[in-house]
Coordinates of N, CA and C in Angstrom, one line a residue:
X1 N -4.3 -15.9 -16.4 CA -3.3 -15.2 -15.6 C -3.9 -15.1 -14.2
X2 N -3.1 -15.5 -13.2 CA -3.5 -15.4 -11.8 C -2.8 -14.2 -11.2
X3 N -3.6 -13.3 -10.7 CA -3.0 -12.0 -10.1 C -3.3 -12.0 -8.6
X4 N -2.3 -11.7 -7.8 CA -2.5 -11.5 -6.4 C -2.2 -10.0 -6.1
X5 N -3.2 -9.3 -5.4 CA -3.0 -7.9 -5.1 C -2.9 -7.8 -3.6
X6 N -1.8 -7.2 -3.1 CA -1.5 -7.1 -1.7 C -2.2 -5.8 -1.2
X7 N -3.0 -5.9 -0.2 CA -3.8 -4.8 0.3 C -3.4 -4.5 1.8
X8 N -3.1 -3.2 2.0 CA -2.8 -2.7 3.4 C -4.0 -2.0 3.9
X9 N -4.3 -2.1 5.2 CA -5.4 -1.5 5.9 C -4.9 -0.4 6.7
X10 N -5.1 0.9 6.2 CA -4.4 2.1 6.7 C -5.4 3.1 7.1
X11 N -5.0 4.0 8.1 CA -5.9 5.1 8.5 C -6.2 6.0 7.3
X12 N -7.4 6.5 7.2 CA -7.6 7.6 6.3 C -6.8 8.8 6.7
X13 N -6.3 9.5 5.6 CA -5.3 10.6 5.9 C -6.0 11.8 6.6
X14 N -7.3 11.8 6.6 CA -8.1 12.9 7.3 C -8.3 12.6 8.8
X15 N -8.0 11.4 9.2 CA -8.2 10.9 10.6 C -7.2 11.6 11.6
X16 N -7.7 11.9 12.7 CA -6.9 12.5 13.8 C -6.1 11.4 14.5
X17 N -4.8 11.5 14.5 CA -4.0 10.4 15.1 C -3.6 10.7 16.5
X18 N -3.8 9.7 17.4 CA -3.4 9.7 18.8 C -2.7 8.4 19.2
X19 N -2.0 8.5 20.3 CA -1.3 7.3 20.8 C -1.7 7.1 22.3
X20 N -1.6 5.8 22.7 CA -2.0 5.5 24.1 C -0.8 4.7 24.7
X21 N -1.0 4.4 26.0 CA 0.0 3.6 26.8 C 1.4 4.2 26.7
X22 N 1.4 5.5 27.1 CA 2.7 6.3 27.1 C 3.3 6.3 25.7
X23 N 2.4 6.6 24.7 CA 2.8 6.7 23.3 C 3.5 5.5 22.7
X24 N 3.1 4.3 23.2 CA 3.7 3.0 22.7 C 2.7 2.3 21.8
X25 N 1.4 2.7 21.7 CA 0.4 2.1 20.9 C -0.4 3.1 20.1
X26 N -0.8 2.7 18.9 CA -1.6 3.6 18.1 C -3.1 3.5 18.6
X27 N -3.7 4.6 18.8 CA -5.1 4.6 19.3 C -6.0 4.6 18.0
X28 N -6.8 3.5 17.9 CA -7.6 3.3 16.8 C -9.0 3.8 17.0
X29 N -9.3 4.3 18.2 CA -10.7 4.9 18.4 C -11.0 6.0 17.5
X30 N -12.1 5.9 16.9 CA -12.6 7.0 16.0 C -11.8 7.2 14.7
X31 N -10.9 6.2 14.4 CA -10.2 6.3 13.1 C -10.8 5.5 12.0
X32 N -11.0 6.1 10.9 CA -11.6 5.5 9.7 C -10.4 4.8 8.9
X33 N -10.6 3.5 8.6 CA -9.5 2.8 7.9 C -10.0 2.6 6.4
X34 N -9.0 2.6 5.5 CA -9.3 2.5 4.1 C -8.3 1.6 3.4
X35 N -8.5 1.2 2.2 CA -7.5 0.6 1.4 C -6.3 1.5 1.2
X36 N -5.1 1.1 1.4 CA -4.0 1.9 1.1 C -4.0 2.5 -0.3
X37 N -3.9 3.8 -0.5 CA -4.1 4.4 -1.8 C -3.2 3.8 -2.9
X38 N -2.0 3.6 -2.6 CA -1.1 3.0 -3.6 C -1.6 1.6 -4.0
X39 N -2.1 0.8 -3.0 CA -2.6 -0.5 -3.3 C -3.9 -0.4 -4.2
X40 N -4.7 0.6 -3.9 CA -5.9 0.8 -4.7 C -5.6 1.1 -6.2
X41 N -4.5 1.8 -6.4 CA -4.1 2.0 -7.8 C -3.8 0.6 -8.5
X42 N -3.0 -0.2 -7.8 CA -2.7 -1.5 -8.3 C -3.9 -2.4 -8.5
X43 N -4.8 -2.3 -7.5 CA -6.0 -3.1 -7.6 C -6.9 -2.7 -8.8
X44 N -6.9 -1.4 -9.1 CA -7.7 -1.0 -10.2 C -7.1 -1.5 -11.5
X45 N -5.7 -1.5 -11.6 CA -5.1 -2.0 -12.8 C -5.3 -3.5 -12.9
X46 N -5.4 -4.2 -11.8 CA -5.7 -5.7 -11.8 C -7.1 -5.9 -12.4
X47 N -8.0 -5.0 -12.1 CA -9.4 -5.1 -12.6 C -9.4 -4.9 -14.1
X48 N -8.5 -4.1 -14.7 CA -8.4 -4.0 -16.1 C -7.9 -5.3 -16.7
X49 N -6.9 -6.0 -16.1 CA -6.5 -7.2 -16.6 C -7.6 -8.3 -16.6
X50 N -8.4 -8.2 -15.5 CA -9.5 -9.2 -15.4 C -10.5 -9.0 -16.5
X51 N -10.9 -7.7 -16.8 CA -11.9 -7.4 -17.8 C -11.4 -7.6 -19.2
X52 N -10.2 -7.2 -19.5 CA -9.6 -7.3 -20.8 C -9.0 -8.6 -21.2
X53 N -8.4 -9.3 -20.2 CA -7.7 -10.5 -20.5 C -8.1 -11.7 -19.7
X54 N -9.2 -11.6 -19.0 CA -9.8 -12.7 -18.3 C -8.9 -13.2 -17.1
X55 N -8.2 -12.3 -16.5 CA -7.4 -12.7 -15.3 C -8.3 -13.0 -14.1
X56 N -7.8 -13.8 -13.2 CA -8.5 -13.9 -11.9 C -7.7 -13.1 -10.9
X57 N -8.4 -12.4 -10.0 CA -7.8 -11.5 -9.1 C -8.1 -11.9 -7.6
X58 N -7.1 -12.1 -6.9 CA -7.2 -12.4 -5.4 C -6.5 -11.3 -4.7
X59 N -7.2 -10.8 -3.6 CA -6.6 -9.8 -2.7 C -6.2 -10.5 -1.4
X60 N -5.1 -10.0 -0.8 CA -4.5 -10.5 0.4 C -4.1 -9.4 1.3
X61 N -4.4 -9.7 2.6 CA -4.0 -8.8 3.7 C -3.4 -9.5 4.8
X62 N -2.4 -9.0 5.5 CA -1.9 -9.5 6.7 C -2.5 -8.7 7.8
X63 N -3.3 -9.2 8.7 CA -4.0 -8.4 9.7 C -5.0 -9.2 10.5
X64 N -5.5 -8.6 11.5 CA -6.6 -9.3 12.3 C -8.0 -9.1 11.7
X65 N -9.0 -9.5 12.4 CA -10.3 -9.5 11.8 C -10.8 -8.1 11.5
X66 N -10.2 -7.1 12.1 CA -10.7 -5.7 11.9 C -10.4 -5.2 10.4
X67 N -9.5 -6.0 9.7 CA -9.2 -5.6 8.3 C -10.2 -6.1 7.3
X68 N -11.1 -7.0 7.7 CA -12.0 -7.6 6.8 C -12.9 -6.7 6.0
X69 N -13.4 -5.6 6.6 CA -14.2 -4.6 5.8 C -13.4 -4.0 4.7
X70 N -12.1 -3.8 4.9 CA -11.3 -3.3 3.8 C -11.2 -4.4 2.7
X71 N -11.0 -5.6 3.1 CA -10.9 -6.7 2.0 C -12.3 -6.8 1.3
X72 N -13.4 -6.7 2.1 CA -14.7 -6.7 1.4 C -14.9 -5.6 0.4
X73 N -14.3 -4.4 0.7 CA -14.4 -3.3 -0.2 C -13.7 -3.7 -1.5
X74 N -12.5 -4.3 -1.4 CA -11.7 -4.8 -2.5 C -12.5 -5.8 -3.3
X75 N -13.3 -6.7 -2.6 CA -14.1 -7.6 -3.3 C -15.3 -6.9 -4.0
X76 N -15.8 -5.9 -3.4 CA -16.9 -5.1 -4.0 C -16.4 -4.4 -5.3
X77 N -15.1 -4.0 -5.3 CA -14.6 -3.3 -6.4 C -14.5 -4.3 -7.6
X78 N -14.3 -5.6 -7.3 CA -14.3 -6.6 -8.4 C -13.4 -7.8 -8.2
X79 N -12.6 -7.8 -7.1 CA -11.7 -9.0 -6.9 C -12.6 -10.2 -6.8
X80 N -12.0 -11.4 -7.2 CA -12.8 -12.6 -7.2 C -12.8 -13.3 -5.8
X81 N -11.7 -13.2 -5.0 CA -11.7 -13.8 -3.7 C -10.6 -13.1 -2.9
X82 N -10.7 -13.4 -1.6 CA -9.8 -12.7 -0.6 C -9.1 -13.6 0.3
X83 N -7.9 -13.3 0.8 CA -7.2 -14.0 1.8 C -6.8 -13.1 2.9
X84 N -7.0 -13.5 4.1 CA -6.5 -12.7 5.3 C -5.6 -13.6 6.1
X85 N -4.3 -13.2 6.2 CA -3.4 -13.9 7.1 C -3.6 -13.4 8.5
X86 N -3.9 -14.2 9.4 CA -4.3 -13.8 10.8 C -3.1 -13.5 11.6
X87 N -2.5 -12.4 11.3 CA -1.3 -12.0 12.1 C -1.2 -10.4 12.2
X88 N -0.7 -9.9 13.3 CA -0.5 -8.5 13.4 C 0.7 -8.0 12.6
X89 N 0.4 -7.0 11.7 CA 1.5 -6.6 10.8 C 2.4 -5.6 11.4
X90 N 3.1 -6.0 12.4 CA 4.0 -5.1 13.2 C 5.3 -4.8 12.6
X91 N 5.7 -5.5 11.5 CA 7.0 -5.4 11.0 C 7.0 -5.7 9.5
X92 N 7.7 -4.9 8.7 CA 7.7 -5.2 7.2 C 8.2 -6.5 6.8
X93 N 9.2 -7.0 7.5 CA 9.8 -8.3 7.2 C 8.8 -9.4 7.5
X94 N 8.1 -9.3 8.6 CA 7.1 -10.3 9.0 C 6.0 -10.4 7.9
X95 N 5.5 -9.2 7.5 CA 4.5 -9.1 6.4 C 5.0 -9.8 5.2
X96 N 6.2 -9.5 4.7 CA 6.7 -10.0 3.5 C 6.8 -11.5 3.6
X97 N 7.2 -12.1 4.8 CA 7.4 -13.5 4.9 C 6.0 -14.2 4.9
X98 N 5.0 -13.6 5.5 CA 3.6 -14.2 5.4 C 3.1 -14.1 4.0
X99 N 3.3 -13.0 3.3 CA 2.8 -12.9 1.9 C 3.6 -13.9 1.0
X100 N 4.8 -14.1 1.3 CA 5.6 -15.0 0.5 C 5.0 -16.4 0.6
X101 N 4.5 -16.8 1.7 CA 3.9 -18.2 1.9 C 2.7 -18.2 1.0
X102 N 1.9 -17.2 1.0 CA 0.7 -17.1 0.2 C 1.0 -17.3 -1.3
X103 N 2.0 -16.5 -1.7 CA 2.4 -16.5 -3.1 C 2.9 -17.9 -3.6
X104 N 3.8 -18.5 -2.7 CA 4.3 -19.8 -3.0 C 3.3 -20.9 -3.2
X105 N 2.2 -20.8 -2.3 CA 1.2 -21.8 -2.3 C 0.1 -21.5 -3.4
X106 N 0.1 -20.3 -3.9 CA -1.0 -20.0 -4.8 C -0.7 -20.0 -6.3
X107 N 0.5 -20.2 -6.7 CA 0.9 -20.3 -8.1 C 0.5 -19.0 -8.9
X108 N 0.8 -17.8 -8.3 CA 0.4 -16.6 -9.0 C 1.4 -16.2 -10.1
X109 N 0.9 -15.6 -11.1 CA 1.8 -15.1 -12.2 C 2.3 -13.7 -12.0
X110 N 1.4 -12.9 -11.4 CA 1.7 -11.5 -11.2 C 1.2 -11.1 -9.8
X111 N 2.1 -10.4 -9.1 CA 1.8 -9.9 -7.7 C 1.9 -8.4 -7.8
X112 N 0.8 -7.7 -7.5 CA 0.7 -6.3 -7.6 C 0.6 -5.7 -6.1
X113 N 1.3 -4.7 -5.8 CA 1.2 -4.0 -4.5 C 1.4 -2.5 -4.7
X114 N 1.1 -1.7 -3.7 CA 1.5 -0.3 -3.8 C 3.0 -0.2 -3.4
X115 N 3.6 0.8 -3.8 CA 5.1 1.0 -3.6 C 5.4 1.1 -2.1
X116 N 4.4 1.6 -1.3 CA 4.5 1.8 0.1 C 3.1 1.9 0.7
X117 N 3.1 1.8 2.1 CA 1.8 2.0 2.8 C 1.8 3.4 3.3
X118 N 0.6 4.0 3.4 CA 0.4 5.4 3.7 C 0.6 5.7 5.2
X119 N 0.7 4.6 6.0 CA 0.9 4.8 7.5 C 2.4 4.9 7.8
X120 N 3.2 3.9 7.4 CA 4.6 3.8 7.8 C 5.5 4.3 6.7
X121 N 5.1 4.3 5.4 CA 5.9 4.7 4.3 C 7.3 4.0 4.2
X122 N 7.2 2.7 4.5 CA 8.5 2.0 4.6 C 9.1 1.6 3.2
X123 N 8.3 1.4 2.2 CA 8.8 1.1 0.9 C 9.7 -0.2 0.9
X124 N 9.3 -1.2 1.7 CA 10.2 -2.3 1.9 C 9.5 -3.7 1.5
X125 N 8.2 -3.8 1.7 CA 7.6 -5.1 1.6 C 7.6 -5.7 0.2
X126 N 7.3 -4.9 -0.9 CA 7.3 -5.5 -2.2 C 8.6 -6.1 -2.6
X127 N 9.7 -5.3 -2.3 CA 11.0 -5.8 -2.7 C 11.4 -7.0 -1.9
X128 N 11.2 -7.0 -0.6 CA 11.5 -8.2 0.2 C 10.7 -9.4 -0.3
X129 N 9.4 -9.2 -0.6 CA 8.6 -10.3 -1.1 C 9.1 -10.9 -2.3
X130 N 9.5 -10.0 -3.3 CA 10.1 -10.5 -4.5 C 11.3 -11.4 -4.3
X131 N 12.2 -10.9 -3.4 CA 13.4 -11.7 -3.1 C 13.1 -13.0 -2.4
X132 N 12.1 -13.0 -1.5 CA 11.7 -14.3 -0.8 C 11.2 -15.3 -1.8
X133 N 10.4 -14.9 -2.8 CA 9.8 -15.9 -3.7 C 10.6 -16.0 -5.0
X134 N 11.7 -15.2 -5.1 CA 12.6 -15.3 -6.3 C 11.9 -14.9 -7.6
X135 N 11.0 -13.8 -7.5 CA 10.4 -13.3 -8.7 C 11.2 -12.0 -9.1
X136 N 11.0 -11.7 -10.4 CA 11.5 -10.4 -10.9 C 10.7 -9.3 -10.2
X137 N 11.3 -8.1 -10.1 CA 10.7 -7.0 -9.3 C 10.9 -5.7 -10.0
X138 N 9.8 -4.9 -10.1 CA 9.8 -3.6 -10.7 C 9.2 -2.7 -9.7
X139 N 9.9 -1.6 -9.3 CA 9.4 -0.7 -8.3 C 9.0 0.6 -8.9
X140 N 8.1 1.4 -8.2 CA 7.7 2.7 -8.7 C 7.1 2.6 -10.1
X141 N 6.2 1.6 -10.3 CA 5.7 1.3 -11.6 C 4.5 2.3 -11.9
X142 N 4.6 2.9 -13.1 CA 3.5 3.8 -13.5 C 2.8 3.4 -14.8
X143 N 3.2 2.1 -15.3 CA 2.5 1.6 -16.4 C 2.9 0.1 -16.6
X144 N 1.9 -0.7 -17.0 CA 2.2 -2.1 -17.2 C 1.2 -2.7 -18.2
X145 N 1.8 -3.5 -19.1 CA 1.0 -4.3 -20.1 C 1.6 -5.7 -20.1
X146 N 0.7 -6.7 -20.2 CA 1.1 -8.1 -20.1 C 0.7 -8.8 -21.4
X147 N 1.6 -9.5 -22.1 CA 1.3 -10.2 -23.3 C 1.8 -11.6 -23.1
X148 N 0.9 -12.6 -22.8 CA 1.4 -13.9 -22.5 C 2.2 -14.0 -21.2
X149 N 3.4 -14.4 -21.4 CA 4.3 -14.5 -20.2 C 5.3 -13.4 -20.2
X150 N 5.1 -12.3 -21.0 CA 6.0 -11.2 -21.0 C 5.3 -9.9 -20.5
X151 N 6.0 -9.0 -19.9 CA 5.4 -7.8 -19.4 C 6.2 -6.6 -19.8
X152 N 5.6 -5.5 -20.3 CA 6.3 -4.3 -20.6 C 5.8 -3.3 -19.5
X153 N 6.8 -2.6 -18.9 CA 6.5 -1.8 -17.8 C 7.2 -0.4 -17.9
X154 N 6.6 0.6 -17.3 CA 7.2 1.9 -17.2 C 7.4 2.2 -15.7
X155 N 8.6 2.6 -15.3 CA 8.8 3.0 -13.9 C 9.3 4.4 -13.8
X156 N 9.0 5.0 -12.7 CA 9.4 6.4 -12.5 C 10.8 6.4 -11.9
X157 N 11.7 7.2 -12.5 CA 13.1 7.4 -12.0 C 13.3 8.9 -11.9
X158 N 14.4 9.3 -11.3 CA 14.7 10.7 -11.2 C 14.9 11.3 -12.5
X159 N 14.1 12.3 -12.8 CA 14.2 13.1 -14.0 C 13.4 12.5 -15.2
X160 N 12.6 11.4 -15.0 CA 11.9 10.9 -16.1 C 11.3 9.5 -15.8
X161 N 11.0 8.8 -16.9 CA 10.5 7.4 -16.8 C 11.5 6.5 -17.5
X162 N 11.4 5.2 -17.1 CA 12.3 4.2 -17.7 C 11.4 3.1 -18.2
X163 N 11.6 2.6 -19.4 CA 10.9 1.5 -20.0 C 11.7 0.2 -19.7
X164 N 11.0 -0.8 -19.2 CA 11.7 -2.1 -18.9 C 10.7 -3.2 -19.3
X165 N 11.3 -4.4 -19.5 CA 10.6 -5.6 -19.8 C 11.0 -6.7 -18.9
X166 N 10.0 -7.6 -18.7 CA 10.3 -8.7 -17.8 C 9.4 -9.9 -18.2
X167 N 9.9 -11.1 -17.8 CA 9.0 -12.3 -17.9 C 8.3 -12.5 -16.6
X168 N 7.2 -13.2 -16.7 CA 6.4 -13.6 -15.5 C 7.1 -14.9 -15.0
X169 N 7.0 -15.1 -13.6 CA 6.2 -14.4 -12.6 C 7.0 -13.1 -12.2
X170 N 6.2 -12.2 -11.7 CA 6.7 -10.8 -11.4 C 6.0 -10.2 -10.3
X171 N 6.8 -9.4 -9.5 CA 6.2 -8.6 -8.4 C 6.3 -7.1 -8.9
X172 N 5.2 -6.4 -8.8 CA 5.2 -5.0 -9.2 C 4.7 -4.1 -8.1
X173 N 5.5 -3.1 -7.8 CA 5.1 -2.1 -6.8 C 4.6 -0.8 -7.5
X174 N 3.3 -0.6 -7.5 CA 2.7 0.5 -8.3 C 2.5 1.8 -7.5
X175 N 2.2 2.8 -8.3 CA 1.9 4.1 -7.7 C 1.0 4.8 -8.7
X176 N 0.6 6.0 -8.3 CA -0.3 6.8 -9.2 C 0.4 6.9 -10.6
X177 N -0.3 6.6 -11.6 CA 0.2 6.5 -13.0 C 0.0 5.1 -13.6
X178 N 0.0 4.1 -12.7 CA -0.3 2.8 -13.2 C -1.8 2.8 -13.5
X179 N -2.6 3.6 -12.8 CA -3.9 4.1 -13.3 C -3.9 5.6 -12.7
X180 N -4.9 6.3 -13.2 CA -5.0 7.7 -12.7 C -6.2 7.7 -11.6
X181 N -6.2 8.8 -10.8 CA -7.2 8.9 -9.8 C -8.6 8.8 -10.4
X182 N -8.8 9.3 -11.5 CA -10.1 9.3 -12.2 C -10.6 7.9 -12.5
X183 N -9.6 7.0 -12.6 CA -10.0 5.6 -12.9 C -10.3 4.7 -11.7
X184 N -10.1 5.2 -10.5 CA -10.4 4.5 -9.3 C -11.9 4.2 -9.3
X185 N -12.3 3.1 -8.7 CA -13.6 2.6 -8.7 C -14.3 2.7 -7.4
X186 N -15.5 3.2 -7.3 CA -16.3 3.2 -6.1 C -17.3 2.1 -6.2
X187 N -17.3 1.2 -5.2 CA -18.2 0.0 -5.2 C -19.7 0.5 -5.4
X188 N -20.4 -0.2 -6.3 CA -21.8 0.1 -6.4 C -22.6 -0.9 -5.6
X189 N -23.9 -0.8 -5.5 CA -24.7 -1.6 -4.6 C -24.6 -3.1 -5.1
X190 N -24.6 -3.3 -6.4 CA -24.5 -4.7 -6.9 C -23.2 -5.3 -6.4
X191 N -22.1 -4.5 -6.5 CA -20.8 -5.0 -6.1 C -20.7 -5.3 -4.6
X192 N -21.3 -4.5 -3.8 CA -21.3 -4.6 -2.4 C -22.1 -5.9 -2.0
X193 N -23.2 -6.1 -2.7 CA -24.0 -7.3 -2.4 C -23.3 -8.6 -2.8
X194 N -22.7 -8.6 -4.0 CA -21.9 -9.7 -4.4 C -20.7 -10.0 -3.5
X195 N -20.1 -9.0 -3.0 CA -18.9 -9.1 -2.2 C -19.2 -9.9 -0.9
X196 N -20.5 -9.9 -0.4 CA -20.8 -10.6 0.8 C -20.8 -12.1 0.5
X197 N -20.9 -12.5 -0.7 CA -21.0 -14.0 -1.1 C -19.6 -14.5 -1.6
X198 N -18.7 -13.6 -1.8 CA -17.4 -14.0 -2.4 C -16.6 -14.6 -1.2
X199 N -15.7 -15.6 -1.5 CA -15.0 -16.3 -0.5 C -13.9 -15.4 0.1
X200 N -13.8 -15.4 1.5 CA -12.7 -14.7 2.2 C -12.1 -15.8 3.1
X201 N -10.9 -16.2 2.7 CA -10.2 -17.3 3.4 C -9.3 -16.7 4.5
X202 N -9.4 -17.3 5.7 CA -8.5 -16.8 6.8 C -7.4 -17.9 7.0
X203 N -6.2 -17.5 6.9 CA -5.0 -18.4 7.0 C -4.3 -18.1 8.3
X204 N -3.9 -19.1 9.0 CA -3.1 -18.9 10.2 C -1.7 -18.6 9.8
X205 N -1.0 -17.7 10.5 CA 0.4 -17.3 10.1 C 1.4 -18.5 10.2
X206 N 2.5 -18.3 9.4 CA 3.5 -19.3 9.4 C 4.4 -19.2 10.7
X207 N 4.3 -18.2 11.4 CA 5.1 -18.0 12.6 C 6.3 -17.2 12.4
X208 N 6.4 -16.5 11.3 CA 7.6 -15.6 11.0 C 7.8 -14.6 12.1
X209 N 9.0 -14.4 12.5 CA 9.3 -13.5 13.6 C 9.6 -12.1 13.0
X210 N 9.2 -11.1 13.7 CA 9.5 -9.7 13.3 C 10.9 -9.4 13.5
X211 N 11.5 -8.6 12.6 CA 12.9 -8.2 12.7 C 13.1 -6.9 13.4
X212 N 12.0 -6.1 13.6 CA 12.1 -4.9 14.3 C 10.9 -4.7 15.3
X213 N 11.0 -3.8 16.2 CA 10.0 -3.5 17.2 C 9.8 -2.0 17.4
X214 N 8.6 -1.5 17.4 CA 8.4 -0.1 17.7 C 8.5 0.2 19.2
X215 N 9.3 1.1 19.6 CA 9.5 1.4 21.0 C 8.5 2.5 21.4
X216 N 8.3 3.5 20.6 CA 7.3 4.6 21.0 C 7.0 5.4 19.7
X217 N 6.0 6.2 19.8 CA 5.6 7.1 18.7 C 5.6 8.5 19.2
X218 N 5.7 9.4 18.3 CA 5.8 10.9 18.7 C 5.2 11.7 17.6
X219 N 4.3 12.6 17.9 CA 3.7 13.5 16.9 C 4.7 14.5 16.5
X220 N 4.6 15.0 15.3 CA 5.5 16.1 14.9 C 5.3 17.3 15.8
X221 N 6.4 18.0 16.0 CA 6.4 19.2 16.9 C 5.5 20.3 16.2
X222 N 4.8 21.0 17.1 CA 3.9 22.1 16.6 C 4.8 23.2 15.9
X223 N 4.2 23.7 14.8 CA 4.9 24.7 14.1 C 5.1 26.0 14.9
X224 N 6.2 26.6 14.8 CA 6.5 27.8 15.6 C 5.8 29.1 14.9
X225 N 5.9 30.2 15.6 CA 5.3 31.4 15.1 C 6.0 31.9 13.9
X226 N 5.3 32.6 13.0 CA 5.9 33.1 11.8 C 6.3 34.6 12.0
X227 N 7.5 34.9 11.6 CA 8.0 36.3 11.7 C 7.9 36.9 10.3
X228 N 7.3 38.0 10.3 CA 7.2 38.8 9.0 C 8.2 39.9 9.0
X229 N 8.9 40.0 7.9 CA 9.9 41.1 7.8 C 9.6 41.9 6.5
X230 N 10.0 43.2 6.6 CA 9.7 44.0 5.4 C 11.0 44.6 4.8
X231 N 12.1 44.2 5.3 CA 13.4 44.7 4.7 C 14.5 43.6 4.8
X232 N 15.4 43.8 3.9 CA 16.5 42.7 3.8 C 17.4 42.7 5.1
X233 N 17.6 43.8 5.7 CA 18.5 43.9 6.9 C 17.9 43.1 8.0
X234 N 16.6 43.2 8.2 CA 15.9 42.5 9.3 C 16.0 41.0 9.0
X235 N 15.8 40.6 7.7 CA 15.8 39.2 7.3 C 17.2 38.6 7.6
X236 N 18.2 39.3 7.2 CA 19.6 38.8 7.4 C 19.8 38.6 8.9
X237 N 19.4 39.6 9.7 CA 19.6 39.5 11.2 C 18.9 38.3 11.8
X238 N 17.7 38.0 11.3 CA 16.9 36.9 11.8 C 17.6 35.6 11.4
X239 N 18.0 35.5 10.2 CA 18.7 34.3 9.7 C 20.0 34.0 10.4
X240 N 20.7 35.1 10.7 CA 22.0 35.0 11.3 C 21.9 34.7 12.8
X241 N 21.1 35.5 13.5 CA 21.1 35.4 15.0 C 20.0 34.5 15.6
X242 N 18.9 34.3 14.9 CA 17.9 33.4 15.4 C 17.9 32.0 14.8
X243 N 17.8 32.0 13.5 CA 17.8 30.7 12.8 C 19.2 30.1 12.7
X244 N 20.2 31.0 12.7 CA 21.6 30.6 12.7 C 21.9 29.7 11.5
X245 N 21.4 30.1 10.4 CA 21.6 29.4 9.1 C 22.6 30.1 8.2
X246 N 23.0 31.3 8.6 CA 24.0 32.0 7.8 C 25.0 32.6 8.8

């Protein structure tokens, strides 16, 4: 079984976020980048398939050369090889189009990704990718088993979980539950040294055009002062006259 894991290169959630050029560009100075957490869950599941069923695992990222340390970490975790599509991931549709070209040329049986990236939270790329390559698609996956050309999956829905089945090839958008946080792997020294020798192929983009463009960015407004009240009459007065919600 050939598995492709889509990896996003995102800021660590503890990083301080700033913008430059009149709030039109993200300031990367001093920002630590990591594997998108949802993608890391899917990568860890792919490692299980590699160890238990002999699958081969390729990781792919759409981005410039600055993303290669993130791909090397994925290789250190255990992926066999990596692909970087040399394009700026400015738009979800552009990313999906570039990934679709990789999938079509690679003959993959299973494509794993996170349900969304932690920077834009768009939740669009896996679904668009599945449509572009005409694969079955399961979103919000919290469990997957593969037997031959058939897959049994569990996905999270409102109020519970849903069991579904599908044939391969298949695109799966995973989240916490497909593995647990305790199962995530920290690269050891041997893995880091081996990752330096594993192939990382750089592909030129297909020239797909972005469908959207970011005009500007804005930080959330600062939280206002907190008013403490000790009786119901004052609370009602504040809700009615200041908050104007009643």
